[in-house]
Short mmCIF file of C-alpha atoms in Angstrom, two decimals:
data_model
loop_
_atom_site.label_atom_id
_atom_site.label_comp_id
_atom_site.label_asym_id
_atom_site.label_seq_id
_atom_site.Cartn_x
_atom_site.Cartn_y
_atom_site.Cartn_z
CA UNK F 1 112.66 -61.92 11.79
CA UNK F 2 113.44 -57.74 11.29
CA UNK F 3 110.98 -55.74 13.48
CA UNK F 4 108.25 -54.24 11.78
CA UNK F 5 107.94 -50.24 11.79
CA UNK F 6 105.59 -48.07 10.33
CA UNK F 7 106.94 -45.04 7.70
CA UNK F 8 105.31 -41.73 8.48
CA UNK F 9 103.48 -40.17 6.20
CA UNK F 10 105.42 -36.37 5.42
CA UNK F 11 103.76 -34.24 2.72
CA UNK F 12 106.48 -32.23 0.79
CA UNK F 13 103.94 -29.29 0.73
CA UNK F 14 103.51 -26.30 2.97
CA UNK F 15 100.16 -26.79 3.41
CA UNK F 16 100.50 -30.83 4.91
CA UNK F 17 98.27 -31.82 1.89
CA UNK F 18 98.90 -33.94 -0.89
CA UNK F 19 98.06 -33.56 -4.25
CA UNK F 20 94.91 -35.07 -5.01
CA UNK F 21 95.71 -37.60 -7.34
CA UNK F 22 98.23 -39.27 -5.51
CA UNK F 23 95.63 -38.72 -2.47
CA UNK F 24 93.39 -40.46 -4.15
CA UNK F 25 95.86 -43.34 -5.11
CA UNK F 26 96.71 -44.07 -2.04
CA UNK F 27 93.74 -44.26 -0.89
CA UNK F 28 92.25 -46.82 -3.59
CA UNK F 29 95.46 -48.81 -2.13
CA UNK F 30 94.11 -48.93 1.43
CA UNK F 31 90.51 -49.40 0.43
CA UNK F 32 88.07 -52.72 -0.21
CA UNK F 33 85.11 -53.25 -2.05
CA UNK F 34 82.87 -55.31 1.23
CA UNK F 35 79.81 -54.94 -1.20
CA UNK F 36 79.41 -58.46 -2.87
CA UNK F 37 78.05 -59.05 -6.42
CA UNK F 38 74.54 -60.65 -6.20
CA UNK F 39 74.25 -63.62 -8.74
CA UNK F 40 71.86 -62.91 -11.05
CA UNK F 41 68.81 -65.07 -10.96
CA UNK F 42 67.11 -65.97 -14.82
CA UNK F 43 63.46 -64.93 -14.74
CA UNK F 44 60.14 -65.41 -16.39
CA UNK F 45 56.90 -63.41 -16.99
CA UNK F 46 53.56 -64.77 -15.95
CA UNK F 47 50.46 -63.42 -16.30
CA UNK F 48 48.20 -63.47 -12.85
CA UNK F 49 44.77 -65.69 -13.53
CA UNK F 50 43.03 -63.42 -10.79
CA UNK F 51 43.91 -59.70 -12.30
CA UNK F 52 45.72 -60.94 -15.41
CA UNK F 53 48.88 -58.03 -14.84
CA UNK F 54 52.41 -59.55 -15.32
CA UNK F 55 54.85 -60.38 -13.07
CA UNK F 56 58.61 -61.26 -12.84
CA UNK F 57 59.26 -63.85 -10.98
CA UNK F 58 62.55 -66.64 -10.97
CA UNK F 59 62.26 -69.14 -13.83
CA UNK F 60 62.31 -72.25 -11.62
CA UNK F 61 60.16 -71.07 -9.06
CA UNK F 62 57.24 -73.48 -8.95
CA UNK F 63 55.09 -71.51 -7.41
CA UNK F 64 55.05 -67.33 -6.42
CA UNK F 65 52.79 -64.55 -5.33
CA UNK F 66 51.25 -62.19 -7.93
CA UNK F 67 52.88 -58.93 -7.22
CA UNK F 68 49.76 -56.64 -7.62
CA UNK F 69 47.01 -58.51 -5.90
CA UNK F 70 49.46 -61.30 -4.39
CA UNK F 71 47.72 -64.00 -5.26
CA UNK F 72 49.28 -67.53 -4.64
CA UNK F 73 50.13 -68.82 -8.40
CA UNK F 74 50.87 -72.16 -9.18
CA UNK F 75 53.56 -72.90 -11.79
CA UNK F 76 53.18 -77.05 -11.86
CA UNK F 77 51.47 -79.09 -14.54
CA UNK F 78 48.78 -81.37 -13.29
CA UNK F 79 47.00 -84.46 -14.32
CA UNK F 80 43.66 -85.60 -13.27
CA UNK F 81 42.96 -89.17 -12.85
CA UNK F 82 39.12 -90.68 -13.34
CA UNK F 83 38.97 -90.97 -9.75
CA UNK F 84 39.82 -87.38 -8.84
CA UNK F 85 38.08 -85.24 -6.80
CA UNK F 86 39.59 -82.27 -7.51
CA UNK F 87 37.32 -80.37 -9.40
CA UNK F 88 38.61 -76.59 -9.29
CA UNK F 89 42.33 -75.91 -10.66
CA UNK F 90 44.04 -72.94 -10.95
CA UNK F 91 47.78 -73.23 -12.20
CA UNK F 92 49.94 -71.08 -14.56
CA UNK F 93 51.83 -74.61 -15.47
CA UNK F 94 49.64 -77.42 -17.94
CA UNK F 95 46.55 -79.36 -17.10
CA UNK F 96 45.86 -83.48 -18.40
CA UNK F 97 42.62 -85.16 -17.88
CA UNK F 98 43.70 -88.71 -18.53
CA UNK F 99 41.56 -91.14 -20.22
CA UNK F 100 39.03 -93.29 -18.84
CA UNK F 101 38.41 -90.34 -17.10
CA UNK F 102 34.77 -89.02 -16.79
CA UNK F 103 34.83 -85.70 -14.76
CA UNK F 104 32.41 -82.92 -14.67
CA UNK F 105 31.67 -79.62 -12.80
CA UNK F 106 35.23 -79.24 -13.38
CA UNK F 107 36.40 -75.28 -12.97
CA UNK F 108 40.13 -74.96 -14.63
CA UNK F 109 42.17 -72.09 -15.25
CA UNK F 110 45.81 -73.71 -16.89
CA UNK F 111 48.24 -72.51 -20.12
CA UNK F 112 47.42 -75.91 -21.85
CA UNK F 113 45.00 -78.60 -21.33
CA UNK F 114 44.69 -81.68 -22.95
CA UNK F 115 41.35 -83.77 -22.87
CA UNK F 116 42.01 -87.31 -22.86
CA UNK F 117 39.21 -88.47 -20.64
CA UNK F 118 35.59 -86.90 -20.68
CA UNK F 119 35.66 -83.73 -18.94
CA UNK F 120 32.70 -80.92 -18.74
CA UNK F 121 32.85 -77.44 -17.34
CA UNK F 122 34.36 -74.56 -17.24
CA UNK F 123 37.99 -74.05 -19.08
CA UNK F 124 40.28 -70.97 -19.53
CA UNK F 125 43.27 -71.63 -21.45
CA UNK F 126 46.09 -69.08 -21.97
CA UNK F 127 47.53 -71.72 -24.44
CA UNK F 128 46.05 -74.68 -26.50
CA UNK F 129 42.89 -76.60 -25.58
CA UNK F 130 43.17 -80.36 -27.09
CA UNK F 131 40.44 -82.48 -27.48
CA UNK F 132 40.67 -86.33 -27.88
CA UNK F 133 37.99 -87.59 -26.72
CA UNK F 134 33.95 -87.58 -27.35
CA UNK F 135 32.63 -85.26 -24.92
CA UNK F 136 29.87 -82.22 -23.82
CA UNK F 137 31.43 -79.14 -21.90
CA UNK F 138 28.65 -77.63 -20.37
CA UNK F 139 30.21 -74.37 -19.21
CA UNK F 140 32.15 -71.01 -20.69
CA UNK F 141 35.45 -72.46 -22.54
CA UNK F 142 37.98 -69.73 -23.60
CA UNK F 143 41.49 -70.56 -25.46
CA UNK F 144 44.17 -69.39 -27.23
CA UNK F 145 44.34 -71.99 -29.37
CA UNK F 146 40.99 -74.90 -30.21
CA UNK F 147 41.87 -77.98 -31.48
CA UNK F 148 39.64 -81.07 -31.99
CA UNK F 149 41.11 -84.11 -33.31
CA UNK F 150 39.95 -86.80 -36.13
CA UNK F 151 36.98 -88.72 -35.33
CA UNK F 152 36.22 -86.29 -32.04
CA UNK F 153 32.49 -85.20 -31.67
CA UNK F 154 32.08 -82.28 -29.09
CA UNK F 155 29.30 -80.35 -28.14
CA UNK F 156 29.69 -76.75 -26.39
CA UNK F 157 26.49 -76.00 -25.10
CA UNK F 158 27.59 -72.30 -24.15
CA UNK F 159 29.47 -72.14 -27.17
CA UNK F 160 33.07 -71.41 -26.98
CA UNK F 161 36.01 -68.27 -27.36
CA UNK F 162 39.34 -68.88 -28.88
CA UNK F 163 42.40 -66.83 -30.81
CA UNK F 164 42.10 -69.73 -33.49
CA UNK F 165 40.23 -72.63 -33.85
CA UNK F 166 41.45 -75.95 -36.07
CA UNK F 167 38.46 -78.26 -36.45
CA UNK F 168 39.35 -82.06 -37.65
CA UNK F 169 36.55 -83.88 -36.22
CA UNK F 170 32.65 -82.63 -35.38
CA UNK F 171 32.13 -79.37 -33.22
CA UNK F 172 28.27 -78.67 -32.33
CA UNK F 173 27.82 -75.54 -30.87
CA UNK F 174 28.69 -71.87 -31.26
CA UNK F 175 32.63 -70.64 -32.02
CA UNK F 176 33.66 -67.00 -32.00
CA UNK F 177 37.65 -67.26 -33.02
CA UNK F 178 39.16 -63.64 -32.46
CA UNK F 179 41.62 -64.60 -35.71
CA UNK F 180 40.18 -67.51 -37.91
CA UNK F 181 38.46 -71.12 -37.98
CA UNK F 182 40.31 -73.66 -40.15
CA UNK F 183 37.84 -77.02 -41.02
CA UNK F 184 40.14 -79.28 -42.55
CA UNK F 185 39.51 -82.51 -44.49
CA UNK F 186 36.78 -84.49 -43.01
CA UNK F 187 35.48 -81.88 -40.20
CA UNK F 188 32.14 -80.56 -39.29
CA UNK F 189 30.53 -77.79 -37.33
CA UNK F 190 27.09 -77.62 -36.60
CA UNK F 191 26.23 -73.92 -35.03
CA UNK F 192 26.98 -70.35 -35.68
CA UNK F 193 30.43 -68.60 -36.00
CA UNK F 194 31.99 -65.14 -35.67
CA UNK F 195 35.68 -64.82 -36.90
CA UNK F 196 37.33 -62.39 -39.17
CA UNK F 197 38.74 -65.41 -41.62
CA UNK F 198 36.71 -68.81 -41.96
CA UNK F 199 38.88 -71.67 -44.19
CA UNK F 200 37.22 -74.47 -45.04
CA UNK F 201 39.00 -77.59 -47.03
CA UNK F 202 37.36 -79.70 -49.17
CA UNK F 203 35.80 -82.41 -47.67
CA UNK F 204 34.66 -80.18 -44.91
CA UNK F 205 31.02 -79.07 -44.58
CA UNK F 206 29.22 -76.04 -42.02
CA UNK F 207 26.13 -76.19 -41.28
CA UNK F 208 25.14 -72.51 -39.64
CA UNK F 209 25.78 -69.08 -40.20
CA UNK F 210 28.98 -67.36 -40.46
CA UNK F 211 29.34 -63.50 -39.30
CA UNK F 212 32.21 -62.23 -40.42
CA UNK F 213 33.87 -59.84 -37.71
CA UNK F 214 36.50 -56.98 -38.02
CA UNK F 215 40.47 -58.61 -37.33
CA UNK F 216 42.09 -56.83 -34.67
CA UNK F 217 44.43 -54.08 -35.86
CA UNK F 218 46.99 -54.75 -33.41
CA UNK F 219 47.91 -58.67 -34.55
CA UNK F 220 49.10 -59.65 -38.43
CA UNK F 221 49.47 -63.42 -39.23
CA UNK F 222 52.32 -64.60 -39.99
CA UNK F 223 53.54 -66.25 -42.95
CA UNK F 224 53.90 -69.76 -41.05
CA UNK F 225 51.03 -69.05 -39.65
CA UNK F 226 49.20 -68.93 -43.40
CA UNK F 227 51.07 -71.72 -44.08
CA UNK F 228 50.31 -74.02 -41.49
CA UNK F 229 47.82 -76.38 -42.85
#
């Protein structure tokens, strides 16, 4: 095996000093990156429900800490059974009361819930509220989206706040829709309403009055949207 030796390094210049792009060659030869790439992790938005600012946190995380007020938020969808007795949820993830179900004093903060079962309280739904069931909520309801199915009689005693509400079955009590109310075929409401648009199909009666409030500037409906029946 021939003995290793190492070549000096002689500089043909007076001064000892290479020129400085072969200095710099040379030394991009002899040198290493040791940094290492981090992989990039995909990401979601959520909206905290104790301060309601965003933050960015990894999309399979299941549950995180609010980066403003660090609040623990839960990411997981969850279904009450009727013998629960968990009455207060808080989760950024979707909510089912399941039938036979008959809970009250209930206190949940979800994107969607879906009423199956009898359920009465207080709801606060970033998403859609479905109900499928006959029931009486007995505490402040807010949604993005109210939907009652056919044949569905509900009574909101304290009235209740949505972007949009789409009536096919009975609603008694007091709506105040931030976009529109749409009764189709068949539907009823007994109580007041606020709402900048109010369609009503044929077949579908109101019995109350209707204020008719300013839209917001800052939302247009879409052509789907005026579309969807």
């Amino acid at each position: 095996m021939p003995e290793y030796r190492t070549v000096p390094l002689v500089s043909p210049y007076a001064s000892g000093l290479l020129p400085e792009g072969e200095r710099n060659r040379r030394v991009a030869l002899t040198s290493f990156d040791t940094r290492t790439k981090r992989a990039q992790i995909p990401g979601k938005d959520v909206v905290c429900y104790e301060c309601g600012r965003r933050s960015r946190v990894p999309a399979a995380a299941l549950s995180a800490n609010c980066l403003h007020c660090h609040a623990h938020l839960r990411m997981t969808d969850i279904e009450l059974k009727p013998n629960s007795q968990r009455l207060t949820v808080r989760t950024l993830g979707n909510v089912t009361v399941l039938a036979d179900a008959v809970l009250s004093q209930l206190s949940i903060v979800c994107h969607d819930l879906l009423l199956l079962g009898k359920g009465s309280g207080s709801f606060r739904c970033t998403g859609r509220l479905r109900i499928c069931t006959d029931t009486v909520i007995d505490g402040d309801v807010q949604a993005g989206e109210l939907l009652v199915d056919k044949g569905v009689t509900v009574t909101f005693l304290r009235g209740v706040r949505a972007d949009v509400a789409d009536v096919h079955g009975k609603v008694q009590g007091r709506i105040t829709a931030t976009r529109k109310i749409k009764l189709q075929r068949g539907a009823e409401l007994s109580g007041d309403c606020q709402t900048p648009q109010m369609v009503i199909k044929s077949g579908a009666v109101h019995h109350g009055y209707w204020e008719q409030s300013a839209p917001l500037l800052m939302e247009k409906l879409t052509h789907a949207d005026e579309a969807r029946p």
